[in-house]
Coordinates of C-alpha atoms in Angstrom, one line a residue:
Chain A
M407 CA -89.2 -113.0 -46.4
T408 CA -91.8 -115.2 -44.9
I409 CA -93.1 -118.4 -46.3
W410 CA -96.9 -118.3 -46.7
I411 CA -98.4 -121.5 -45.6
S412 CA -101.9 -123.1 -45.5
E413 CA -104.0 -123.8 -42.4
Q414 CA -103.2 -127.5 -42.8
E415 CA -99.5 -126.7 -42.7
A416 CA -100.0 -124.4 -39.7
A417 CA -101.9 -127.1 -37.9
Q418 CA -99.1 -129.6 -38.7
R419 CA -96.4 -127.2 -37.3
L420 CA -98.4 -126.8 -34.1
L421 CA -98.8 -130.6 -33.8
E422 CA -95.1 -131.1 -34.2
A423 CA -94.1 -128.3 -31.8
D424 CA -93.9 -128.1 -28.0
N425 CA -93.1 -125.4 -25.4
I426 CA -95.2 -123.1 -27.5
L427 CA -95.4 -119.4 -26.8
L428 CA -98.5 -117.6 -28.2
L429 CA -98.4 -113.9 -28.6
A430 CA -101.2 -111.3 -28.6
H431 CA -100.9 -107.8 -29.9
Q432 CA -100.4 -104.7 -27.7
Y433 CA -103.7 -103.0 -26.6
P434 CA -105.2 -106.5 -26.8
D435 CA -108.8 -106.7 -28.2
G436 CA -111.3 -109.5 -28.3
D437 CA -110.0 -111.1 -31.4
T438 CA -106.3 -111.4 -30.5
L439 CA -107.2 -112.6 -27.0
G440 CA -110.0 -114.9 -28.2
S441 CA -107.6 -116.4 -30.8
N442 CA -104.8 -116.8 -28.2
F443 CA -107.0 -118.3 -25.4
A444 CA -108.8 -120.6 -27.8
L445 CA -105.6 -122.0 -29.3
Y446 CA -104.0 -122.2 -25.9
Q447 CA -106.8 -124.4 -24.6
A448 CA -106.7 -126.6 -27.7
L449 CA -102.9 -127.1 -27.5
K450 CA -103.2 -127.9 -23.7
T451 CA -105.8 -130.6 -24.6
L452 CA -103.0 -132.1 -26.8
G453 CA -100.7 -132.2 -23.8
K454 CA -98.5 -129.3 -25.0
T455 CA -96.7 -126.9 -22.7
V456 CA -98.2 -123.5 -23.8
R457 CA -98.3 -119.9 -22.6
V458 CA -99.9 -116.7 -23.8
A459 CA -98.0 -113.5 -23.6
C460 CA -99.1 -109.9 -24.2
E461 CA -97.3 -106.6 -23.7
D462 CA -100.3 -105.2 -21.8
V463 CA -102.4 -106.5 -19.0
V464 CA -105.6 -108.2 -20.2
P465 CA -108.5 -105.8 -19.7
E466 CA -110.8 -107.0 -16.8
K467 CA -113.8 -107.4 -19.1
Y468 CA -112.1 -110.3 -20.8
D469 CA -111.8 -112.2 -17.5
Y470 CA -114.4 -114.7 -18.6
M471 CA -112.0 -116.2 -21.2
D472 CA -108.7 -115.4 -19.5
A473 CA -106.6 -118.5 -18.7
T474 CA -103.4 -116.7 -17.9
A475 CA -103.6 -117.5 -14.2
D476 CA -102.7 -121.2 -14.7
M477 CA -99.9 -120.6 -17.1
E478 CA -96.5 -121.9 -16.4
D479 CA -93.3 -120.1 -17.3
F480 CA -90.8 -121.8 -19.7
E481 CA -88.3 -121.1 -22.4
P482 CA -90.3 -121.4 -25.7
D483 CA -89.2 -123.6 -28.5
Y484 CA -91.9 -122.4 -30.9
I485 CA -93.3 -118.9 -31.0
C486 CA -96.7 -118.2 -32.7
A487 CA -98.2 -114.7 -33.0
L488 CA -102.0 -114.5 -33.5
D489 CA -103.8 -111.5 -35.1
V490 CA -100.5 -109.5 -35.1
A491 CA -100.0 -107.9 -38.5
D492 CA -96.6 -106.4 -37.8
A493 CA -93.9 -107.2 -35.3
K494 CA -94.1 -103.7 -33.9
L495 CA -97.7 -104.3 -32.9
L496 CA -96.4 -106.7 -30.3
G497 CA -95.4 -103.7 -28.3
P498 CA -91.9 -102.5 -27.6
G499 CA -91.0 -105.0 -24.9
M500 CA -92.4 -108.1 -26.7
Q501 CA -91.0 -106.9 -30.0
A502 CA -87.5 -106.6 -28.5
T503 CA -87.6 -110.0 -26.9
Y504 CA -89.5 -112.0 -29.6
G505 CA -90.0 -109.8 -32.7
E506 CA -87.2 -111.5 -34.7
R507 CA -88.1 -115.0 -33.4
V508 CA -91.7 -115.5 -34.4
D509 CA -91.9 -119.0 -36.1
L510 CA -95.5 -118.7 -37.2
C511 CA -98.0 -115.9 -37.6
I512 CA -101.7 -116.7 -38.0
D513 CA -103.6 -113.6 -39.1
H514 CA -106.4 -112.1 -41.1
H515 CA -104.9 -108.7 -41.9
S516 CA -104.2 -108.1 -45.6
T517 CA -101.5 -105.7 -44.5
N518 CA -99.5 -108.5 -42.7
T519 CA -95.9 -107.6 -43.2
G520 CA -94.6 -111.2 -43.3
Y521 CA -92.3 -110.7 -40.3
A522 CA -92.6 -114.3 -39.1
T523 CA -90.7 -117.3 -40.5
E524 CA -94.0 -118.7 -41.7
S525 CA -97.3 -117.0 -42.1
C526 CA -100.8 -118.3 -42.4
V527 CA -103.0 -115.4 -43.4
D528 CA -106.6 -115.3 -44.7
A529 CA -107.7 -111.7 -45.2
S530 CA -111.2 -112.9 -46.2
C531 CA -112.0 -113.8 -42.6
A532 CA -113.7 -111.2 -40.4
A533 CA -111.7 -112.4 -37.4
C534 CA -108.4 -114.2 -36.8
A535 CA -110.5 -116.4 -34.5
M536 CA -112.3 -117.9 -37.5
I537 CA -108.9 -119.1 -38.8
I538 CA -108.2 -120.4 -35.4
L539 CA -111.5 -122.3 -35.3
R540 CA -110.5 -124.1 -38.5
I541 CA -107.0 -124.8 -37.3
I542 CA -108.4 -126.3 -34.0
R543 CA -110.5 -128.6 -36.1
L544 CA -107.4 -129.6 -38.1
L545 CA -105.6 -130.3 -34.8
G546 CA -108.4 -132.8 -34.1
V547 CA -109.4 -131.1 -30.9
E548 CA -113.1 -131.1 -30.0
L549 CA -114.7 -127.7 -29.5
T550 CA -115.6 -127.1 -25.8
P551 CA -117.8 -124.3 -24.5
A552 CA -114.6 -122.7 -23.0
I553 CA -112.9 -122.7 -26.5
A554 CA -116.1 -121.7 -28.3
Q555 CA -116.7 -118.6 -26.2
C556 CA -113.2 -117.4 -27.1
I557 CA -113.8 -117.9 -30.8
Y558 CA -117.2 -116.2 -30.5
T559 CA -115.6 -113.3 -28.8
G560 CA -113.1 -112.9 -31.6
I561 CA -115.7 -113.0 -34.3
A562 CA -118.2 -110.7 -32.5
T563 CA -115.7 -108.1 -31.5
D564 CA -113.9 -107.8 -34.8
S565 CA -117.2 -107.5 -36.7
G566 CA -118.7 -104.9 -34.5
C567 CA -121.2 -107.5 -33.2
F568 CA -122.0 -108.6 -36.8
K569 CA -122.5 -105.0 -38.0
Y570 CA -119.5 -104.4 -40.2
S571 CA -119.1 -105.4 -43.8
N572 CA -116.8 -108.3 -42.8
A573 CA -119.7 -109.9 -40.9
D574 CA -120.5 -112.3 -43.8
A575 CA -122.5 -115.6 -43.8
L576 CA -119.4 -117.6 -42.7
A577 CA -118.9 -115.3 -39.7
H578 CA -122.6 -115.9 -38.7
R579 CA -122.4 -119.6 -39.2
M580 CA -119.2 -120.0 -37.2
A581 CA -120.8 -117.9 -34.4
A582 CA -123.8 -120.2 -34.5
E583 CA -121.5 -123.2 -34.3
C584 CA -120.0 -121.7 -31.1
M585 CA -123.4 -121.0 -29.7
D586 CA -124.5 -124.6 -30.3
L587 CA -122.1 -125.5 -27.4
G588 CA -124.0 -123.3 -25.0
I589 CA -121.8 -120.3 -24.5
P590 CA -122.9 -117.3 -22.5
Y591 CA -123.2 -115.0 -25.5
E592 CA -125.6 -112.6 -23.8
M593 CA -123.0 -111.8 -21.2
I594 CA -120.2 -111.7 -23.9
N595 CA -122.2 -109.2 -26.0
R596 CA -123.1 -107.2 -22.9
V597 CA -119.6 -106.7 -21.7
N598 CA -118.2 -106.1 -25.2
F599 CA -120.9 -104.0 -26.9
D600 CA -123.5 -102.9 -24.5
M601 CA -121.9 -101.7 -21.3
K602 CA -120.5 -98.2 -20.8
S603 CA -119.3 -96.7 -17.5
R604 CA -120.5 -93.3 -16.6
A605 CA -117.0 -92.0 -17.2
R606 CA -117.1 -93.4 -20.7
I607 CA -120.4 -91.7 -21.4
E608 CA -118.9 -88.4 -20.1
L609 CA -115.9 -88.9 -22.4
E610 CA -118.1 -89.5 -25.4
R611 CA -120.0 -86.3 -24.6
L612 CA -116.7 -84.3 -24.5
A613 CA -115.5 -85.9 -27.7
L614 CA -118.8 -85.2 -29.6
D615 CA -118.6 -81.6 -28.4
G616 CA -115.3 -81.2 -30.2
M617 CA -116.1 -83.1 -33.4
E618 CA -115.0 -81.3 -36.5
F619 CA -116.3 -81.7 -40.0
Y620 CA -114.5 -81.2 -43.4
H621 CA -115.5 -81.5 -47.0
D622 CA -119.2 -80.9 -46.6
G623 CA -119.4 -83.3 -43.7
R624 CA -117.9 -86.2 -45.6
V625 CA -114.9 -86.2 -43.2
A626 CA -115.5 -86.1 -39.4
V627 CA -112.5 -85.8 -37.0
M628 CA -112.9 -86.6 -33.3
T629 CA -110.1 -85.9 -30.9
I630 CA -109.6 -87.6 -27.6
S631 CA -107.0 -85.7 -25.6
N632 CA -105.3 -86.7 -22.4
E633 CA -107.0 -83.8 -20.7
M634 CA -110.4 -85.0 -21.8
V635 CA -109.7 -88.5 -20.5
A636 CA -108.6 -87.0 -17.2
R637 CA -111.7 -84.8 -17.0
S638 CA -114.1 -87.6 -17.7
G639 CA -112.4 -90.0 -15.3
A640 CA -112.2 -92.6 -18.0
K641 CA -109.9 -95.6 -17.4
E642 CA -108.0 -97.6 -20.1
N643 CA -110.9 -100.1 -20.4
D644 CA -113.3 -97.2 -21.1
M645 CA -111.4 -96.4 -24.2
E646 CA -112.4 -99.2 -26.6
G647 CA -114.9 -98.7 -29.4
L648 CA -114.3 -95.0 -29.8
P649 CA -113.0 -95.0 -33.4
P650 CA -116.3 -96.1 -35.0
I651 CA -118.2 -93.0 -33.6
P652 CA -117.3 -90.3 -36.2
R653 CA -118.4 -92.4 -39.1
Q654 CA -121.7 -93.2 -37.5
I655 CA -122.8 -89.6 -38.4
E656 CA -125.0 -89.4 -41.4
G657 CA -123.2 -88.4 -44.6
V658 CA -119.7 -89.2 -43.2
W659 CA -117.5 -91.1 -45.6
V660 CA -114.3 -91.1 -43.5
G661 CA -114.4 -91.0 -39.7
I662 CA -111.1 -90.1 -38.1
T663 CA -110.3 -90.5 -34.4
L664 CA -107.1 -88.9 -33.0
R665 CA -106.3 -90.4 -29.6
Q666 CA -103.5 -88.8 -27.6
K667 CA -101.2 -91.3 -26.0
A668 CA -99.4 -90.9 -22.6
D669 CA -96.3 -89.6 -24.3
G670 CA -98.3 -86.9 -26.1
S671 CA -98.2 -88.5 -29.6
Y672 CA -101.3 -89.6 -31.4
K673 CA -102.9 -92.9 -32.4
I674 CA -104.9 -92.2 -35.6
S675 CA -107.9 -94.5 -36.5
A676 CA -109.7 -94.3 -39.7
R677 CA -113.2 -95.8 -40.4
T678 CA -114.8 -95.8 -43.8
G679 CA -117.8 -97.0 -45.7
T680 CA -118.1 -98.1 -49.3
H681 CA -116.8 -94.7 -50.6
A682 CA -113.3 -94.9 -49.2
D683 CA -110.5 -97.3 -48.3
A684 CA -109.3 -96.7 -44.7
S685 CA -106.2 -98.8 -45.3
A686 CA -105.2 -96.7 -48.2
I687 CA -105.4 -93.6 -46.0
C688 CA -103.4 -95.0 -43.2
V689 CA -100.7 -96.6 -45.4
L690 CA -99.8 -93.0 -46.5
L691 CA -99.0 -92.3 -42.8
G692 CA -97.0 -95.4 -42.3
G693 CA -99.8 -97.5 -40.9
G694 CA -102.2 -100.1 -42.2
G695 CA -105.3 -102.3 -41.5
H696 CA -108.4 -103.3 -43.3
N697 CA -110.6 -101.7 -46.0
R698 CA -113.1 -100.3 -43.6
A699 CA -110.9 -99.9 -40.5
A700 CA -107.2 -98.9 -40.3
G701 CA -104.8 -97.0 -38.1
C702 CA -101.4 -95.4 -37.8
A703 CA -99.3 -93.5 -35.3
F704 CA -98.4 -89.8 -35.4
D705 CA -95.8 -87.9 -33.4
G706 CA -96.6 -84.2 -33.3
S707 CA -99.1 -81.7 -32.2
V708 CA -102.9 -82.2 -32.7
E709 CA -102.9 -79.5 -35.4
E710 CA -100.1 -81.3 -37.3
A711 CA -101.9 -84.7 -36.8
K712 CA -105.2 -83.2 -38.2
A713 CA -103.4 -81.6 -41.2
A714 CA -101.5 -84.8 -42.0
V715 CA -104.5 -87.1 -41.8
L716 CA -106.6 -84.7 -43.9
K717 CA -103.9 -84.5 -46.5
A718 CA -103.8 -88.3 -46.6
V719 CA -107.6 -88.6 -46.8
E720 CA -107.6 -86.1 -49.8
Q721 CA -104.8 -88.0 -51.5
A722 CA -106.3 -91.5 -50.9
V723 CA -109.9 -90.5 -51.7
P724 CA -109.7 -87.6 -54.2
R725 CA -113.5 -87.7 -54.8
I726 CA -114.1 -86.6 -51.1
V727 CA -113.1 -83.0 -52.0
T728 CA -115.7 -82.7 -54.8
G729 CA -118.4 -85.0 -53.3
Chain B
M726 CA -160.7 -116.6 -28.0
T727 CA -158.3 -117.2 -30.8
I728 CA -157.4 -120.6 -32.1
W729 CA -153.6 -121.2 -31.9
I730 CA -152.4 -122.8 -35.2
S731 CA -149.1 -124.1 -36.5
E732 CA -146.9 -122.6 -39.2
Q733 CA -148.1 -125.4 -41.5
E734 CA -151.7 -124.4 -40.9
A735 CA -150.9 -120.7 -41.3
A736 CA -149.2 -121.5 -44.7
Q737 CA -152.3 -123.5 -45.7
R738 CA -154.6 -120.6 -44.8
L739 CA -152.5 -118.2 -46.9
L740 CA -152.4 -120.7 -49.9
E741 CA -156.2 -120.9 -49.8
A742 CA -156.8 -117.1 -49.4
D743 CA -156.8 -114.3 -51.9
N744 CA -157.2 -110.5 -51.8
I745 CA -155.0 -110.6 -48.7
L746 CA -154.4 -107.5 -46.6
L747 CA -151.2 -107.6 -44.5
L748 CA -151.0 -105.3 -41.5
A749 CA -147.9 -103.9 -39.8
H750 CA -148.0 -102.3 -36.4
Q751 CA -148.0 -98.6 -35.6
Y752 CA -144.6 -96.9 -35.3
P753 CA -143.3 -99.6 -37.8
D754 CA -139.9 -101.1 -37.1
G755 CA -137.6 -103.3 -39.2
D756 CA -139.3 -106.6 -38.1
T757 CA -142.9 -105.7 -38.7
L758 CA -142.0 -104.1 -42.1
G759 CA -139.5 -106.9 -43.0
S760 CA -142.1 -109.5 -42.2
N761 CA -144.8 -107.7 -44.2
F762 CA -142.7 -106.9 -47.3
A763 CA -141.2 -110.4 -47.3
L764 CA -144.6 -112.2 -47.1
Y765 CA -146.1 -109.6 -49.6
Q766 CA -143.5 -110.6 -52.2
A767 CA -143.9 -114.3 -51.6
L768 CA -147.7 -114.1 -51.9
K769 CA -147.4 -112.0 -55.1
T770 CA -145.2 -114.8 -56.5
L771 CA -148.1 -117.1 -56.0
G772 CA -150.3 -114.8 -58.0
K773 CA -152.3 -113.5 -55.1
T774 CA -153.7 -110.0 -54.8
V775 CA -152.0 -108.5 -51.8
R776 CA -151.4 -105.2 -50.0
V777 CA -149.5 -104.1 -47.0
A778 CA -151.1 -101.4 -44.7
C779 CA -149.7 -99.5 -41.8
E780 CA -151.1 -96.7 -39.6
D781 CA -147.9 -94.7 -40.1
V782 CA -145.8 -93.8 -43.1
V783 CA -142.9 -96.2 -43.6
P784 CA -139.7 -94.4 -42.4
E785 CA -137.4 -93.4 -45.3
K786 CA -134.6 -95.6 -44.2
Y787 CA -136.6 -98.7 -45.0
D788 CA -137.1 -97.5 -48.6
Y789 CA -134.8 -100.4 -49.7
M790 CA -137.4 -103.0 -48.9
D791 CA -140.5 -100.9 -49.4
A792 CA -142.8 -102.3 -52.1
T793 CA -145.9 -100.2 -51.2
A794 CA -145.5 -98.0 -54.4
D795 CA -146.8 -100.9 -56.6
M796 CA -149.6 -101.9 -54.4
E797 CA -153.2 -102.0 -55.7
D798 CA -156.2 -101.1 -53.6
F799 CA -158.9 -103.7 -53.1
E800 CA -161.4 -104.9 -50.5
P801 CA -159.7 -107.6 -48.6
D802 CA -161.1 -111.1 -48.1
Y803 CA -158.4 -112.2 -45.7
I804 CA -156.6 -110.0 -43.2
C805 CA -153.3 -111.0 -41.6
A806 CA -151.4 -109.0 -39.0
L807 CA -147.6 -109.6 -38.7
D808 CA -145.6 -108.9 -35.5
V809 CA -148.7 -107.2 -34.0
A810 CA -149.1 -108.5 -30.4
D811 CA -152.3 -106.6 -29.6
A812 CA -155.0 -105.1 -31.9
K813 CA -154.5 -101.7 -30.3
L814 CA -150.9 -101.7 -31.6
L815 CA -152.3 -101.4 -35.1
G816 CA -152.9 -97.8 -34.3
P817 CA -156.3 -96.1 -33.8
G818 CA -157.3 -95.9 -37.4
M819 CA -156.3 -99.4 -38.4
Q820 CA -157.7 -100.8 -35.2
A821 CA -161.1 -99.1 -35.9
T822 CA -161.2 -100.4 -39.4
Y823 CA -159.6 -103.9 -39.1
G824 CA -159.0 -104.6 -35.4
E825 CA -162.1 -107.0 -35.1
R826 CA -161.5 -108.5 -38.5
V827 CA -158.0 -110.0 -38.3
D828 CA -158.2 -113.6 -39.6
L829 CA -154.6 -114.5 -38.8
C830 CA -151.9 -113.1 -36.6
I831 CA -148.3 -114.3 -37.1
D832 CA -146.2 -113.1 -34.2
H833 CA -143.3 -113.8 -31.9
H834 CA -144.5 -111.9 -28.7
S835 CA -145.2 -114.1 -25.7
T836 CA -147.7 -111.4 -24.7
N837 CA -149.8 -111.8 -27.8
T838 CA -153.4 -111.2 -26.8
G839 CA -155.0 -113.6 -29.2
Y840 CA -157.2 -110.9 -30.8
A841 CA -157.2 -112.6 -34.2
T842 CA -159.5 -115.5 -35.3
E843 CA -156.4 -117.7 -35.6
S844 CA -152.9 -117.0 -34.2
C845 CA -149.5 -118.5 -35.1
V846 CA -147.1 -117.4 -32.4
D847 CA -143.6 -118.6 -31.7
A848 CA -142.1 -116.6 -28.8
S849 CA -138.8 -118.5 -29.1
C850 CA -138.0 -116.6 -32.3
A851 CA -135.9 -113.4 -32.0
A852 CA -138.0 -111.9 -34.8
C853 CA -141.3 -112.4 -36.5
A854 CA -139.4 -112.5 -39.7
M855 CA -137.9 -115.8 -38.7
I856 CA -141.4 -117.3 -38.6
I857 CA -142.2 -115.7 -41.9
L858 CA -139.1 -117.2 -43.5
R859 CA -140.3 -120.7 -42.5
I860 CA -143.8 -119.9 -43.7
I861 CA -142.5 -118.7 -47.0
R862 CA -140.7 -122.1 -47.3
L863 CA -143.9 -123.9 -46.5
L864 CA -145.7 -121.8 -49.2
G865 CA -143.1 -123.4 -51.6
V866 CA -141.8 -119.9 -52.7
E867 CA -138.2 -119.7 -53.5
L868 CA -136.2 -117.1 -51.5
T869 CA -135.1 -114.2 -53.6
P870 CA -132.6 -111.5 -52.6
A871 CA -135.5 -109.0 -52.4
I872 CA -137.3 -111.3 -49.9
A873 CA -134.1 -112.3 -48.1
Q874 CA -133.1 -108.7 -47.4
C875 CA -136.5 -108.1 -45.7
I876 CA -136.1 -111.2 -43.5
Y877 CA -132.5 -110.2 -42.7
T878 CA -133.7 -106.7 -41.7
G879 CA -136.3 -108.2 -39.3
I880 CA -133.9 -110.5 -37.7
A881 CA -131.1 -107.9 -37.4
T882 CA -133.3 -105.1 -36.1
D883 CA -135.2 -107.1 -33.5
S884 CA -132.0 -108.6 -32.1
G885 CA -130.1 -105.3 -31.9
C886 CA -127.8 -106.5 -34.7
F887 CA -127.3 -109.9 -33.0
K888 CA -126.4 -108.3 -29.7
Y889 CA -129.4 -109.1 -27.5
S890 CA -130.1 -112.4 -25.7
N891 CA -132.6 -113.4 -28.4
A892 CA -129.8 -113.5 -31.0
D893 CA -129.4 -117.3 -30.8
A894 CA -127.8 -119.8 -33.1
L895 CA -131.0 -120.0 -35.2
A896 CA -131.1 -116.3 -35.7
H897 CA -127.5 -116.3 -36.9
R898 CA -128.1 -119.3 -39.2
M899 CA -131.3 -117.7 -40.8
A900 CA -129.3 -114.5 -41.3
A901 CA -126.6 -116.5 -43.0
E902 CA -129.1 -118.2 -45.2
C903 CA -130.4 -114.7 -46.3
M904 CA -126.8 -113.5 -46.9
D905 CA -126.1 -116.5 -49.1
L906 CA -128.5 -114.8 -51.6
G907 CA -126.3 -111.8 -51.9
I908 CA -128.2 -109.2 -49.9
P909 CA -126.6 -105.7 -49.3
Y910 CA -126.2 -106.4 -45.6
E911 CA -123.5 -103.7 -45.2
M912 CA -126.0 -101.0 -46.3
I913 CA -128.8 -102.6 -44.2
N914 CA -126.6 -102.6 -41.0
R915 CA -125.4 -99.1 -41.7
V916 CA -128.8 -97.5 -42.1
N917 CA -130.3 -99.4 -39.2
F918 CA -127.5 -99.5 -36.6
D919 CA -124.6 -97.3 -37.6
M920 CA -126.0 -94.0 -38.9
K921 CA -127.0 -91.1 -36.7
S922 CA -128.0 -87.6 -37.8
R923 CA -126.3 -84.7 -36.1
A924 CA -129.7 -83.8 -34.6
R925 CA -129.9 -87.3 -33.1
I926 CA -126.5 -87.0 -31.6
E927 CA -127.5 -83.7 -30.1
L928 CA -130.7 -85.3 -28.7
E929 CA -128.7 -88.1 -27.1
R930 CA -126.5 -85.5 -25.5
L931 CA -129.5 -83.7 -24.0
A932 CA -131.0 -87.0 -22.8
L933 CA -127.8 -88.2 -21.2
D934 CA -127.5 -84.9 -19.4
G935 CA -130.8 -85.5 -17.7
M936 CA -130.3 -89.2 -16.9
E937 CA -131.4 -90.1 -13.4
F938 CA -130.3 -93.1 -11.3
Y939 CA -132.1 -94.9 -8.5
H940 CA -131.4 -97.8 -6.2
D941 CA -127.6 -97.5 -6.2
G942 CA -127.5 -97.0 -10.0
R943 CA -129.4 -100.3 -10.7
V944 CA -132.3 -98.3 -12.3
A945 CA -131.5 -95.6 -14.9
V946 CA -134.3 -93.3 -16.2
M947 CA -133.9 -91.3 -19.3
T948 CA -136.5 -88.7 -20.4
I949 CA -137.1 -87.5 -23.9
S950 CA -139.4 -84.5 -23.8
N951 CA -141.0 -82.8 -26.7
E952 CA -139.0 -79.7 -25.8
M953 CA -135.7 -81.7 -26.1
V954 CA -136.7 -83.1 -29.4
A955 CA -137.5 -79.6 -30.7
R956 CA -134.3 -78.2 -29.3
S957 CA -132.2 -80.9 -31.0
G958 CA -134.0 -80.6 -34.3
A959 CA -134.5 -84.4 -34.3
K960 CA -137.1 -85.8 -36.7
E961 CA -139.3 -88.9 -36.2
N962 CA -136.8 -91.1 -37.9
D963 CA -134.1 -89.9 -35.5
M964 CA -136.0 -91.3 -32.6
E965 CA -135.4 -95.1 -33.0
G966 CA -133.1 -97.0 -30.8
L967 CA -133.2 -94.7 -27.8
P968 CA -134.7 -97.2 -25.3
P969 CA -131.5 -99.4 -25.0
I970 CA -129.3 -96.4 -24.0
P971 CA -130.0 -96.3 -20.2
R972 CA -129.3 -100.0 -19.7
Q973 CA -126.0 -99.7 -21.5
I974 CA -124.6 -98.0 -18.4
E975 CA -122.5 -100.2 -16.2
G976 CA -124.3 -101.6 -13.2
V977 CA -127.8 -100.8 -14.5
W978 CA -130.3 -103.7 -14.2
V979 CA -133.4 -101.8 -15.5
G980 CA -133.1 -99.0 -18.1
I981 CA -136.3 -96.9 -18.4
T982 CA -137.0 -94.4 -21.2
L983 CA -139.9 -92.0 -20.9
R984 CA -140.7 -90.6 -24.3
Q985 CA -143.2 -87.8 -24.4
K986 CA -145.7 -88.0 -27.3
A987 CA -147.3 -85.2 -29.2
D988 CA -150.3 -85.2 -27.0
G989 CA -148.1 -84.9 -23.9
S990 CA -148.6 -88.4 -22.7
Y991 CA -145.6 -90.8 -22.3
K992 CA -144.5 -94.0 -24.0
I993 CA -142.5 -95.9 -21.4
S994 CA -139.8 -98.4 -22.5
A995 CA -138.1 -100.9 -20.2
R996 CA -134.9 -102.7 -21.0
T997 CA -133.4 -105.3 -18.7
G998 CA -130.6 -107.8 -18.4
T999 CA -130.6 -111.2 -16.6
H1000 CA -131.5 -109.7 -13.3
A1001 CA -135.0 -108.4 -14.2
D1002 CA -138.0 -109.1 -16.5
A1003 CA -139.0 -106.1 -18.5
S1004 CA -142.3 -107.6 -19.5
A1005 CA -143.2 -108.1 -15.8
I1006 CA -142.6 -104.4 -15.1
C1007 CA -144.7 -103.1 -18.1
V1008 CA -147.5 -105.6 -17.5
L1009 CA -148.1 -103.8 -14.2
L1010 CA -148.7 -100.6 -16.1
G1011 CA -151.0 -102.2 -18.7
G1012 CA -148.3 -102.9 -21.3
G1013 CA -146.2 -105.9 -22.3
G1014 CA -143.4 -107.2 -24.5
H1015 CA -140.5 -109.5 -24.1
N1016 CA -138.3 -110.5 -21.1
R1017 CA -135.6 -108.1 -22.0
A1018 CA -137.5 -105.4 -23.8
A1019 CA -141.1 -104.2 -23.0
G1020 CA -143.2 -101.1 -23.1
C1021 CA -146.4 -99.4 -22.0
A1022 CA -148.2 -96.1 -22.3
F1023 CA -148.8 -93.5 -19.5
D1024 CA -151.1 -90.5 -19.4
G1025 CA -149.9 -88.0 -16.9
S1026 CA -147.0 -85.7 -15.9
V1027 CA -143.4 -86.8 -16.2
E1028 CA -143.2 -86.9 -12.4
E1029 CA -146.2 -89.2 -12.2
A1030 CA -144.8 -91.3 -15.0
K1031 CA -141.5 -91.7 -13.2
A1032 CA -143.2 -92.5 -9.8
A1033 CA -145.4 -95.1 -11.5
V1034 CA -142.7 -96.8 -13.4
L1035 CA -140.3 -96.9 -10.3
K1036 CA -143.1 -98.4 -8.2
A1037 CA -143.7 -101.0 -10.9
V1038 CA -139.9 -101.8 -11.1
E1039 CA -139.8 -102.2 -7.3
Q1040 CA -142.8 -104.5 -7.3
A1041 CA -141.7 -106.6 -10.3
V1042 CA -138.0 -106.8 -9.2
P1043 CA -138.0 -106.6 -5.4
R1044 CA -134.3 -107.4 -5.2
I1045 CA -133.5 -104.2 -7.0
V1046 CA -134.1 -102.2 -3.8
T1047 CA -131.6 -104.2 -1.7
G1048 CA -129.1 -105.1 -4.5

């Protein structure tokens, strides 16, 4: 079992370490990348040898904070995973190489499995980047615009641009602190929340066409098949931000997105409001996440996936059947 | 001409006045309503006789901050318009009755026409509600959750839930201050940004189908005809938040929305990024607004409206033709 440590202790470990490998999760998003690139820069300022690694290529839209180009290769002495709730979320390659060797995990998921030797988890934070901001302060490193834009990206992306329930006063204040340094937040918001390719718009249209409703419209299920992706011309970086769509429909308590993966299996995402706990649903299918946003994997046909997730919804949210 | 006054002077006028009529603009949005209902409550606390008036019925989704039910009728001695840049934006009825009698206008539009006897305008504020928050402080009224949720609504709705360029550090800090009072921001964000009726989704699909692109995709024009509205079954409260859609498409500098009104004429909305000034475009057609979001009216056929707005775009943003 892991040892749960404070942010002060986490900062102390990082100050004592060198040749540090930072790890992002597979299918990297703004928070895991923002956390990694922010801490990377802070540790470089302290003269450390540092590198960020990720199973997947960093999507182009995050180029503005990507510092991987300058990174040197080295054999790490200290391995730190950021925003990675479970070793298997590192992705198969990274898990095989580093999954058993993570010295420290810094995370904001209440479902963190404690796979690291030591874990610093604060599930009250909207984004892992908020914990990283505090740890950077504890490291004694001054915030720069380049660090601040990574932190801002993490907070903004994990809170749906301050729309979700996790976007509390602290999230707003930390964002404001980052903005005080003069970060290009307009560009950051545009690339993350306000820009869709024509292929993405076509994919959304196809997905909306096939939306299915259950339990008097309280459950909405949207399926994204490989065939739909091919037909729309959507690329991997057109695929983000689809899971919130079903729950945006009036009257929906639980929005489910079934996304087919290359191997034909499904990635299931659940989004909920105050009436249901997304994490409770996905835990029943071997996954996890947050109260309002959670996920799991499913190997089977789309019909089997739908049946399984509906059963899990009914079990986790009995009131959804009667209204 | 109007006399431009400070927030301190505006607060002083309100302290001295009684039997105060507050005015919202036609087609009321979260900022004009949030500003009105916040100031209404603050002035009530001071023992004033106050009323809020608006040409249109307050959309149902704003019920959570609506205090109109309790309002008494009286002949106003002091008339104050909030978030109303031009007397004609009061709507024909309100303009006829009060347009020439507005004692004070509190606003954040740089295009404010100065139609009131005195005007307190700060165009650096993302929302009129931010100015109202400061004026409420100057009135010596303590912020309550009921007032704070109105202010938060104004800031959040006029900044696209903190997504637009006007969502600066001050907007975030003022939102955080409101949230400190324990407002139901999750519900507010849900009804304003995250909830679409099925009819609305159908209308978006129809509108996306008919989207037209000009100048190598740098201009996108979306038309919402009365026929499309009827076909989708969309109601008036399904119509908000359509203008940002065209500019969300990758590569678009200027997003134009032509919305047909009941009388067949068009309301034109322009949305731009850093490459173009929306206000400069709409001013050419007799309208106005902000740098990134502006509007105007057009009486004519849809073809004439498109031709006129494209000509205005080319004139205001010459570089859009060559790229």
